[in-house]
Amino acid sequence: MTENRPIHEELPVLPQSYWRDTCSLPAFPKLEEPSVQADVAIVGGGITGITAAYLLASEGYRTVLLDAGRLFNGTTGHTTAKITAQHDLIYHDLIGTFGLEKAKLYYQANTEAAQFIKRHVEKHRIMCEYREQDAYIYTEQEESVRRIADEMTAYHKLGIPGEWVDDCPLPLPIKGAIVMKGQAQFHPLQYVKALTEQFLQAGGIVYENTMAQTVEEGAAPTVVTKDGCRVTAKHVISCTHFPFFDGKGYYFTRLHAERSYVLGIPIGDEAYLEGMYLSADHPKRSVRTATSRDGGPLLLVGGESHKTGQGICTMKHYEALQAFAERLVQVPHISYRWSAQDLDTLDKVPYIGPVSSGIGNVLVATGFRKWGMTNSAAAGLLLRDIVKGKDSPYRELYTPSRFQVTPDVKNFVVHNADVAKHLVSGKLESVQRTPEDLAAGEGAVVTLNGSRAGAFRDEDGTLHIVDTTCTHMGCELEWNSGERSWDCPCHGSRFSIIGKVLEGPAKKPLTRLDKEA
């Protein structure tokens, strides 16, 4: 990099996930039939929906899977794909919130989920770059040493095999770390592609480009699509990241969305790093390796989490990751950059089970807090058991109807106060720029006919202008320059430059103003 060259010029112009670039994906038809009958209807074609669908079809249930776009196009295709029960510094907190027994159940559920993935890969000989690795949480700061020590104490209390180490293979001035051995990593899309093929072999049916709008409740709940098609089943399962059907569970008040970022950097064999790493410090740093297209090592560096729609210019997050990567290896060029959206619950444990206490045949799985690989398998296994009417030791832990007095009440108040702040502040914002001010490839909040709007000028000079009022609850959207999207700072909905819904909970597109201009 030349001395005066802006760091971001070395970044790819557009985001591209390494996983999606290195896996050919199947295509499936859109649902056209006006009425379909099934035992189970699953909405959401990521790793959670596919896992649940495969498990249920293998048990003989007629299972139909619907996705609003293409399979694997959400968080599954944009993860760092660590298969581990080491979910950051969580066990100390879980003991304080839930007690020893439920904290132990969380570890047990995720360990069993990791073992399920391993057995499935070995049994079916899935070529998905599955590789066992040790997982580390490390710190470079003295003030984080106590937090890691507290987590090590929690490991001992729960019987989790882990070790304290004074150093780890990262070329950084480590103050201490804990390691959980025998964890793993893989290529998530190669894995779920194989799982999808097995689902089809078991009689499963997939429909893509089929947006589910709502569920008509009853003894046989019915999924109603945007185009009016109906899928009636004995059970409906929402695996759509943010639940597409709320069922008076008020998930938008109990979940918040965060974006995080990843760089894919080709490195020489001499710089190859064994292990998977996560910093205890903030901003977070995640490190692992994969295999690049030419067969050499590809360093994946992630982190820079922030609430959706509330971060700095998103390119700055990529630049920060690049600067961190240069502390680890030489960075001749960057092949990939991408981001992911994850949902956090109030108490750090996912919501898996009946969507609300009064609706037992509509199920949900959400809130995996960046640890979707094992949580997805744990969800699939639990959802299968619920549909079968089988007891599970994990049902009470994950039930969406739980509400812990502490810290749920505090987090509920803080989260919704933050929503209220952004709801008001967006309405009061003073906007000076106009659409005519934008250069090619630039987007921004602008003033159009005296009102707030969002504009993007593409490379051929065409303006795309939308109403920036989120169609979910009316918050004002912010421009995401890194992903070229309009993001909601209240509940995490995201929209394309022409107003198409990219992430829920919003269901309706933005009003396009360029057609009126």
Coordinates of C-alpha atoms in Angstrom, one line a residue:
M1 CA 0.0 0.0 0.0
T2 CA 1.4 3.3 -1.0
E3 CA 1.8 5.9 1.8
N4 CA -0.9 8.3 0.6
R5 CA -3.3 5.7 -0.7
P6 CA -6.6 5.4 1.2
I7 CA -6.8 2.0 2.9
H8 CA -10.2 1.2 1.5
E9 CA -9.0 1.3 -2.1
E10 CA -7.6 -2.2 -1.5
L11 CA -11.0 -3.5 -0.5
P12 CA -13.2 -5.2 -3.1
V13 CA -15.7 -2.7 -4.5
L14 CA -18.8 -4.9 -3.8
P15 CA -19.3 -7.3 -0.9
Q16 CA -19.0 -11.0 -1.8
S17 CA -19.1 -14.0 0.6
Y18 CA -16.3 -16.5 0.1
W19 CA -18.8 -19.3 0.9
R20 CA -21.2 -18.3 -1.8
D21 CA -18.4 -17.7 -4.3
T22 CA -17.0 -21.3 -3.8
C23 CA -20.2 -23.4 -3.8
S24 CA -22.6 -24.0 -6.7
L25 CA -26.1 -23.8 -5.4
P26 CA -29.2 -25.6 -6.5
A27 CA -32.3 -23.8 -7.7
F28 CA -35.9 -24.6 -6.9
P29 CA -39.3 -23.5 -8.3
K30 CA -41.6 -20.9 -6.9
L31 CA -44.8 -22.1 -5.3
E32 CA -47.5 -21.7 -7.9
E33 CA -50.1 -24.1 -6.6
P34 CA -53.0 -22.3 -4.8
S35 CA -53.2 -24.9 -2.0
V36 CA -50.6 -27.4 -0.6
Q37 CA -51.0 -29.9 2.2
A38 CA -48.1 -31.0 4.5
D39 CA -47.4 -32.4 7.9
V40 CA -44.8 -29.7 8.6
A41 CA -44.3 -26.3 6.8
I42 CA -41.0 -24.7 7.4
V43 CA -40.3 -21.1 6.4
G44 CA -36.7 -20.1 6.0
G45 CA -34.0 -21.9 4.0
G46 CA -30.9 -21.3 6.0
I47 CA -29.0 -23.9 8.1
T48 CA -31.7 -24.0 10.8
G49 CA -34.6 -24.6 8.4
I50 CA -32.7 -27.1 6.4
T51 CA -31.6 -29.1 9.5
A52 CA -35.1 -29.2 10.9
A53 CA -36.5 -30.1 7.5
Y54 CA -34.0 -32.9 7.0
L55 CA -34.6 -34.4 10.5
L56 CA -38.4 -34.3 10.1
A57 CA -38.5 -35.7 6.6
S58 CA -36.2 -38.5 7.7
E59 CA -38.8 -39.3 10.4
G60 CA -41.5 -39.7 7.7
Y61 CA -43.2 -36.3 8.0
R62 CA -44.3 -34.7 4.7
T63 CA -42.2 -31.5 4.9
V64 CA -42.4 -28.4 2.7
L65 CA -39.7 -25.8 2.9
L66 CA -40.4 -22.2 1.7
D67 CA -37.8 -19.4 1.2
A68 CA -38.5 -15.8 0.2
G69 CA -35.4 -15.7 -2.0
R70 CA -32.8 -18.3 -2.7
L71 CA -31.6 -20.9 -0.1
F72 CA -28.6 -20.2 2.1
N73 CA -28.6 -16.5 1.1
G74 CA -28.9 -15.1 4.6
T75 CA -26.6 -15.4 7.6
T76 CA -25.8 -19.0 6.8
G77 CA -23.9 -17.8 3.7
H78 CA -22.2 -15.0 5.6
T79 CA -21.1 -16.6 8.8
T80 CA -17.5 -17.4 10.0
A81 CA -18.7 -21.0 10.4
K82 CA -17.2 -22.0 13.7
I83 CA -18.7 -25.2 15.1
T84 CA -18.1 -24.7 18.8
A85 CA -19.8 -24.6 22.2
Q86 CA -17.4 -21.7 23.1
H87 CA -19.8 -18.8 22.5
D88 CA -17.7 -15.9 23.7
L89 CA -17.6 -15.3 27.5
I90 CA -21.1 -16.7 28.1
Y91 CA -21.0 -19.4 30.8
H92 CA -20.2 -17.1 33.7
D93 CA -23.2 -14.9 32.7
L94 CA -25.5 -18.0 32.2
I95 CA -24.8 -19.2 35.7
G96 CA -25.7 -15.8 37.1
T97 CA -28.9 -15.6 35.0
F98 CA -30.2 -19.2 34.9
G99 CA -28.2 -21.1 37.5
L100 CA -25.8 -24.0 37.2
E101 CA -28.2 -26.6 35.8
K102 CA -29.5 -24.6 32.9
A103 CA -26.0 -23.2 32.1
K104 CA -24.9 -26.8 31.9
L105 CA -27.8 -27.7 29.6
Y106 CA -26.8 -24.9 27.3
Y107 CA -23.3 -26.3 27.0
Q108 CA -24.7 -29.9 26.6
A109 CA -27.1 -28.9 23.9
N110 CA -24.4 -27.2 21.8
T111 CA -21.9 -30.0 22.4
E112 CA -24.5 -32.5 21.2
A113 CA -25.2 -30.2 18.2
A114 CA -21.5 -30.2 17.3
Q115 CA -21.4 -33.9 17.6
F116 CA -24.4 -34.3 15.3
I117 CA -22.7 -32.2 12.6
K118 CA -19.5 -34.3 12.9
R119 CA -21.4 -37.6 12.8
H120 CA -23.4 -36.4 9.8
V121 CA -20.3 -35.3 7.9
E122 CA -18.5 -38.6 8.5
K123 CA -21.5 -40.8 7.9
H124 CA -22.4 -39.2 4.5
R125 CA -18.8 -38.3 3.6
I126 CA -19.7 -34.7 3.0
M127 CA -16.8 -32.7 1.4
C128 CA -17.2 -29.5 3.4
E129 CA -13.7 -28.8 4.6
Y130 CA -14.6 -30.1 8.1
R131 CA -11.6 -29.8 10.3
E132 CA -11.3 -30.1 14.1
Q133 CA -9.7 -27.0 15.7
D134 CA -9.1 -25.7 19.2
A135 CA -11.1 -22.6 20.0
Y136 CA -9.5 -19.7 22.0
I137 CA -10.8 -16.6 23.7
Y138 CA -7.9 -14.3 24.2
T139 CA -7.1 -10.8 25.5
E140 CA -4.4 -8.2 24.9
Q141 CA -5.7 -6.0 27.7
E142 CA -5.1 -6.4 31.5
E143 CA -8.6 -5.3 32.3
S144 CA -10.1 -8.3 30.4
V145 CA -7.9 -10.9 32.2
R146 CA -10.4 -11.0 35.1
R147 CA -13.3 -11.6 32.8
I148 CA -11.5 -14.6 31.2
A149 CA -10.6 -15.9 34.6
D150 CA -14.3 -15.7 35.6
E151 CA -15.2 -17.7 32.5
M152 CA -12.5 -20.3 33.4
T153 CA -14.1 -20.6 36.8
A154 CA -17.5 -21.2 35.2
Y155 CA -15.9 -23.9 33.0
H156 CA -14.7 -25.7 36.2
K157 CA -18.2 -25.4 37.9
L158 CA -19.9 -26.8 34.8
G159 CA -17.4 -29.5 34.1
I160 CA -16.5 -28.0 30.8
P161 CA -13.1 -29.2 29.6
G162 CA -11.0 -26.1 29.1
E163 CA -7.6 -24.7 29.9
W164 CA -6.0 -21.4 30.8
V165 CA -3.0 -20.6 28.6
D166 CA -0.7 -17.6 28.9
D167 CA -0.1 -17.5 25.2
C168 CA -1.6 -18.8 21.9
P169 CA -0.5 -19.1 18.3
L170 CA -1.6 -15.6 17.3
P171 CA 1.4 -13.2 16.8
L172 CA -0.1 -10.7 19.3
P173 CA 1.0 -9.7 22.9
I174 CA -1.5 -12.0 24.6
K175 CA -2.2 -11.4 28.3
G176 CA -4.0 -14.7 28.7
A177 CA -6.5 -17.0 27.0
I178 CA -8.8 -20.0 27.6
V179 CA -8.9 -22.8 25.1
M180 CA -11.7 -25.3 24.4
K181 CA -10.2 -28.2 22.5
G182 CA -11.8 -30.5 20.0
Q183 CA -14.0 -27.9 18.3
A184 CA -14.3 -27.6 14.5
Q185 CA -14.8 -25.4 11.5
F186 CA -16.3 -26.2 8.0
H187 CA -17.6 -24.7 4.7
P188 CA -21.2 -24.1 5.7
L189 CA -22.8 -24.0 2.3
Q190 CA -21.2 -27.3 1.1
Y191 CA -22.6 -28.8 4.3
V192 CA -26.2 -27.5 3.9
K193 CA -26.1 -28.2 0.2
A194 CA -25.6 -31.9 1.0
L195 CA -28.2 -31.7 3.8
T196 CA -30.7 -30.3 1.3
E197 CA -30.0 -33.2 -1.1
Q198 CA -30.7 -35.6 1.7
F199 CA -33.9 -33.8 2.5
L200 CA -35.1 -34.1 -1.1
Q201 CA -34.2 -37.8 -1.1
A202 CA -36.3 -38.3 2.0
G203 CA -39.3 -36.8 0.1
G204 CA -39.0 -33.2 1.1
I205 CA -40.2 -30.3 -1.1
V206 CA -38.5 -26.9 -1.6
Y207 CA -40.0 -23.7 -3.0
E208 CA -37.8 -20.7 -3.5
N209 CA -38.8 -17.1 -4.2
T210 CA -41.9 -17.7 -2.2
M211 CA -42.5 -15.1 0.5
A212 CA -44.6 -16.2 3.5
Q213 CA -46.6 -13.3 4.8
T214 CA -48.6 -14.7 7.8
V215 CA -50.0 -17.7 9.4
E216 CA -53.7 -18.4 9.8
E217 CA -54.0 -20.0 13.2
G218 CA -56.0 -23.1 14.0
A219 CA -55.8 -26.9 14.5
A220 CA -54.1 -27.0 11.1
P221 CA -52.3 -23.7 10.7
T222 CA -51.9 -22.3 7.2
V223 CA -49.0 -20.3 5.8
V224 CA -50.2 -17.7 3.4
T225 CA -47.7 -16.4 0.9
K226 CA -47.4 -12.9 -0.7
D227 CA -49.0 -14.3 -3.8
G228 CA -52.0 -15.8 -2.0
C229 CA -50.8 -19.5 -2.1
R230 CA -51.6 -21.5 1.0
V231 CA -49.7 -24.3 2.7
T232 CA -51.7 -26.0 5.4
A233 CA -49.9 -28.3 7.9
K234 CA -50.1 -29.8 11.4
H235 CA -47.1 -27.7 12.4
V236 CA -45.5 -24.5 11.0
I237 CA -41.9 -23.6 11.9
S238 CA -40.4 -20.2 11.4
C239 CA -36.7 -20.3 10.7
T240 CA -36.6 -16.9 9.0
H241 CA -33.9 -15.2 11.2
F242 CA -36.4 -12.6 12.4
P243 CA -39.7 -14.4 12.9
F244 CA -42.0 -13.7 9.9
F245 CA -45.0 -14.5 12.2
D246 CA -45.1 -12.9 15.6
G247 CA -48.1 -14.7 17.2
K248 CA -48.3 -11.9 19.8
G249 CA -44.8 -12.9 21.0
Y250 CA -43.7 -9.3 20.4
Y251 CA -40.3 -10.4 19.2
F252 CA -39.4 -7.0 17.9
T253 CA -39.3 -5.9 21.5
R254 CA -37.2 -8.8 22.6
L255 CA -34.6 -9.1 19.9
H256 CA -32.1 -6.6 18.5
A257 CA -30.1 -6.9 15.3
E258 CA -26.4 -6.5 14.9
R259 CA -24.2 -6.4 11.9
S260 CA -20.6 -7.7 11.8
Y261 CA -18.0 -7.8 9.1
V262 CA -15.5 -10.3 7.6
L263 CA -12.5 -10.0 5.3
G264 CA -11.1 -13.0 3.3
I265 CA -7.3 -12.6 2.8
P266 CA -5.1 -15.0 0.8
I267 CA -1.9 -15.8 2.8
G268 CA 1.2 -17.9 2.3
D269 CA 1.5 -21.3 3.8
E270 CA 4.1 -20.0 6.2
A271 CA 1.4 -17.7 7.7
Y272 CA -1.2 -20.5 8.2
L273 CA -2.8 -20.4 11.6
E274 CA -4.2 -23.5 13.4
G275 CA -7.1 -22.8 15.7
M276 CA -10.1 -20.5 15.9
Y277 CA -9.8 -17.2 17.9
L278 CA -12.1 -14.6 19.4
S279 CA -11.0 -11.6 21.4
A280 CA -12.5 -10.9 24.8
D281 CA -11.7 -7.2 24.1
H282 CA -13.8 -4.7 22.2
P283 CA -14.2 -4.2 19.3
K284 CA -14.3 -8.0 18.8
R285 CA -11.9 -9.8 16.5
S286 CA -12.5 -13.2 15.1
V287 CA -9.8 -15.2 13.3
R288 CA -9.8 -18.6 11.5
T289 CA -8.6 -19.9 8.2
A290 CA -10.3 -21.6 5.2
T291 CA -9.1 -22.9 1.8
S292 CA -8.9 -20.4 -1.0
R293 CA -9.8 -21.1 -4.6
D294 CA -6.2 -21.9 -5.5
G295 CA -5.9 -24.3 -2.6
G296 CA -3.9 -22.1 -0.4
P297 CA -4.9 -20.7 3.0
L298 CA -7.4 -17.9 3.2
L299 CA -7.4 -15.9 6.5
L300 CA -10.9 -14.9 7.7
V301 CA -10.8 -11.9 10.0
G302 CA -14.1 -10.8 11.4
G303 CA -15.6 -8.5 14.0
E304 CA -16.6 -4.8 14.4
S305 CA -20.2 -5.6 15.6
H306 CA -22.7 -2.8 16.0
K307 CA -26.5 -2.4 16.1
T308 CA -27.9 -2.4 12.6
G309 CA -28.3 1.1 11.2
Q310 CA -26.4 2.6 14.1
G311 CA -22.7 2.2 13.1
I312 CA -20.2 4.6 11.6
C313 CA -19.7 4.5 7.8
T314 CA -19.6 0.8 7.2
M315 CA -16.4 1.0 5.1
K316 CA -14.6 2.1 8.3
H317 CA -15.4 -1.2 9.8
Y318 CA -13.7 -3.0 7.0
E319 CA -10.7 -0.7 7.2
A320 CA -10.4 -1.5 10.9
L321 CA -10.4 -5.2 10.2
Q322 CA -7.7 -4.7 7.5
A323 CA -5.5 -2.8 10.0
F324 CA -5.9 -5.7 12.4
A325 CA -5.1 -8.3 9.8
E326 CA -1.9 -6.4 9.0
R327 CA -0.8 -7.1 12.6
L328 CA -1.1 -10.8 11.9
V329 CA 0.2 -11.3 8.3
Q330 CA 1.3 -9.4 5.3
V331 CA -1.8 -8.4 3.3
P332 CA -0.9 -8.2 -0.4
H333 CA -4.6 -8.0 -1.3
I334 CA -8.1 -8.8 -0.1
S335 CA -10.2 -11.2 -2.0
Y336 CA -13.5 -11.0 -0.1
R337 CA -15.4 -8.7 2.1
W338 CA -18.9 -9.4 3.5
S339 CA -21.1 -8.7 6.4
A340 CA -23.7 -10.7 8.4
Q341 CA -26.8 -9.8 10.5
D342 CA -27.4 -11.6 13.7
L343 CA -30.1 -11.3 16.3
D344 CA -29.5 -11.1 20.1
T345 CA -32.1 -12.1 22.7
L346 CA -32.5 -10.3 26.1
D347 CA -30.7 -13.1 28.0
K348 CA -28.2 -14.4 25.3
V349 CA -30.1 -17.7 24.9
P350 CA -32.0 -18.4 21.6
Y351 CA -35.8 -18.6 21.4
I352 CA -36.7 -22.1 20.2
G353 CA -40.2 -23.5 20.6
P354 CA -43.8 -22.4 20.4
V355 CA -44.1 -18.9 19.1
S356 CA -46.2 -17.9 22.1
S357 CA -47.7 -19.7 25.1
G358 CA -51.2 -19.9 23.4
I359 CA -50.0 -21.2 20.0
G360 CA -48.4 -24.7 20.4
N361 CA -48.4 -25.7 16.7
V362 CA -46.5 -22.7 15.3
L363 CA -42.8 -22.9 16.3
V364 CA -39.9 -20.5 16.0
A365 CA -36.1 -20.6 16.1
T366 CA -34.3 -17.2 16.4
G367 CA -31.8 -15.2 18.3
F368 CA -28.6 -17.2 17.8
R369 CA -26.3 -14.3 18.8
K370 CA -23.6 -15.0 16.1
W371 CA -23.3 -18.7 17.1
G372 CA -25.6 -20.2 14.6
M373 CA -23.7 -23.3 13.6
T374 CA -24.3 -25.3 16.8
N375 CA -27.4 -23.4 17.8
S376 CA -29.0 -24.3 14.4
A377 CA -28.3 -28.0 14.9
A378 CA -29.6 -27.7 18.5
A379 CA -32.7 -26.0 17.2
G380 CA -33.3 -28.5 14.5
L381 CA -33.0 -31.4 17.0
L382 CA -35.3 -29.7 19.5
L383 CA -37.9 -28.7 16.9
R384 CA -38.0 -32.3 15.7
D385 CA -38.7 -33.5 19.3
I386 CA -41.4 -30.9 19.8
V387 CA -43.2 -31.9 16.6
K388 CA -42.9 -35.6 17.6
G389 CA -44.3 -34.8 21.0
K390 CA -41.1 -36.2 22.5
D391 CA -39.7 -34.9 25.8
S392 CA -36.5 -32.9 25.6
P393 CA -34.3 -31.7 28.5
Y394 CA -33.7 -28.4 26.6
R395 CA -37.3 -27.4 26.0
E396 CA -37.7 -25.2 29.1
L397 CA -34.2 -23.6 28.6
Y398 CA -35.0 -22.4 25.1
T399 CA -38.7 -21.7 25.3
P400 CA -39.6 -18.3 23.8
S401 CA -42.1 -17.8 26.6
R402 CA -39.5 -17.5 29.3
F403 CA -38.8 -14.1 31.0
Q404 CA -36.1 -13.8 33.5
V405 CA -36.6 -10.9 35.9
T406 CA -32.9 -10.2 35.8
P407 CA -31.5 -9.3 33.3
D408 CA -34.5 -9.4 31.0
V409 CA -36.3 -6.5 32.5
K410 CA -33.3 -4.2 32.4
N411 CA -32.4 -5.3 28.8
F412 CA -36.0 -4.9 27.7
V413 CA -36.1 -1.3 29.0
V414 CA -32.7 -0.4 27.6
H415 CA -33.4 -1.9 24.2
N416 CA -36.8 -0.3 23.8
A417 CA -35.5 3.1 25.1
D418 CA -32.9 2.9 22.3
V419 CA -35.6 2.2 19.8
A420 CA -37.6 5.2 21.0
K421 CA -34.6 7.4 20.8
H422 CA -33.9 6.5 17.1
L423 CA -37.6 6.7 16.2
V424 CA -37.7 10.3 17.3
S425 CA -34.2 11.4 16.3
G426 CA -34.7 10.3 12.7
K427 CA -37.8 12.5 12.4
L428 CA -36.0 15.6 13.7
E429 CA -32.9 15.2 11.5
S430 CA -31.9 18.2 9.4
V431 CA -31.0 17.1 5.9
Q432 CA -29.0 19.5 3.6
R433 CA -28.1 17.3 0.6
T434 CA -30.2 16.8 -2.5
P435 CA -30.3 14.0 -5.1
E436 CA -28.4 16.2 -7.5
D437 CA -25.4 16.3 -5.1
L438 CA -24.7 12.6 -5.4
A439 CA -21.8 11.2 -7.5
A440 CA -21.9 7.9 -9.3
G441 CA -21.9 5.0 -6.8
E442 CA -22.9 7.2 -3.9
G443 CA -25.9 7.0 -1.6
A444 CA -27.2 9.3 1.1
V445 CA -30.2 10.7 3.0
V446 CA -31.4 13.7 0.9
T447 CA -34.2 16.3 0.8
L448 CA -36.8 15.8 -1.9
N449 CA -39.6 18.3 -2.3
G450 CA -39.0 19.4 1.3
S451 CA -39.2 15.8 2.8
R452 CA -36.5 13.3 3.9
A453 CA -35.7 10.6 1.3
G454 CA -33.0 8.2 0.4
A455 CA -31.1 8.4 -2.9
F456 CA -28.5 6.3 -4.6
R457 CA -26.9 7.1 -8.0
D458 CA -25.7 4.0 -9.7
E459 CA -22.6 3.8 -11.9
D460 CA -24.5 4.7 -15.1
G461 CA -25.9 7.9 -13.4
T462 CA -29.4 6.6 -12.8
L463 CA -31.0 7.8 -9.5
H464 CA -32.9 5.5 -7.3
I465 CA -34.9 7.4 -4.7
V466 CA -37.0 5.8 -1.9
D467 CA -39.0 6.9 1.1
T468 CA -36.7 6.3 4.1
T469 CA -39.6 5.5 6.5
C470 CA -39.3 1.9 7.6
T471 CA -42.4 -0.1 6.7
H472 CA -42.3 -2.0 10.0
M473 CA -42.9 0.7 12.6
G474 CA -42.0 4.0 11.0
C475 CA -38.3 4.5 12.1
E476 CA -36.1 6.5 9.7
L477 CA -33.6 4.4 7.8
E478 CA -29.9 5.1 7.5
W479 CA -27.6 4.5 4.4
N480 CA -25.2 1.6 4.6
S481 CA -22.4 2.4 2.2
G482 CA -20.6 -0.9 2.5
E483 CA -23.6 -3.0 1.6
R484 CA -25.5 -0.4 -0.4
S485 CA -28.6 -0.8 1.6
W486 CA -31.1 1.2 3.7
D487 CA -30.9 -0.1 7.3
C488 CA -33.3 0.5 10.2
P489 CA -31.7 1.5 13.5
C490 CA -34.8 0.4 15.5
H491 CA -35.4 -3.2 14.7
G492 CA -32.9 -4.1 12.0
S493 CA -34.9 -4.2 8.8
R494 CA -32.9 -3.7 5.7
F495 CA -33.9 -2.6 2.2
S496 CA -32.2 -2.6 -1.2
I497 CA -31.6 0.6 -3.2
I498 CA -34.9 0.2 -4.9
G499 CA -36.7 -0.6 -1.6
K500 CA -36.9 -4.4 -1.7
V501 CA -36.9 -6.0 1.8
L502 CA -33.6 -7.7 2.5
E503 CA -34.0 -8.4 6.2
G504 CA -37.1 -8.4 8.4
P505 CA -39.1 -7.8 10.5
A506 CA -40.4 -5.4 7.7
K507 CA -42.5 -7.2 5.1
K508 CA -43.5 -4.4 2.8
P509 CA -41.1 -2.7 0.4
L510 CA -40.3 1.0 0.6
T511 CA -42.2 3.4 -1.5
R512 CA -40.2 4.3 -4.6
L513 CA -40.0 8.1 -5.2
D514 CA -37.9 8.0 -8.4
K515 CA -40.9 6.8 -10.3
E516 CA -42.8 9.9 -9.1
A517 CA -40.0 12.4 -9.6

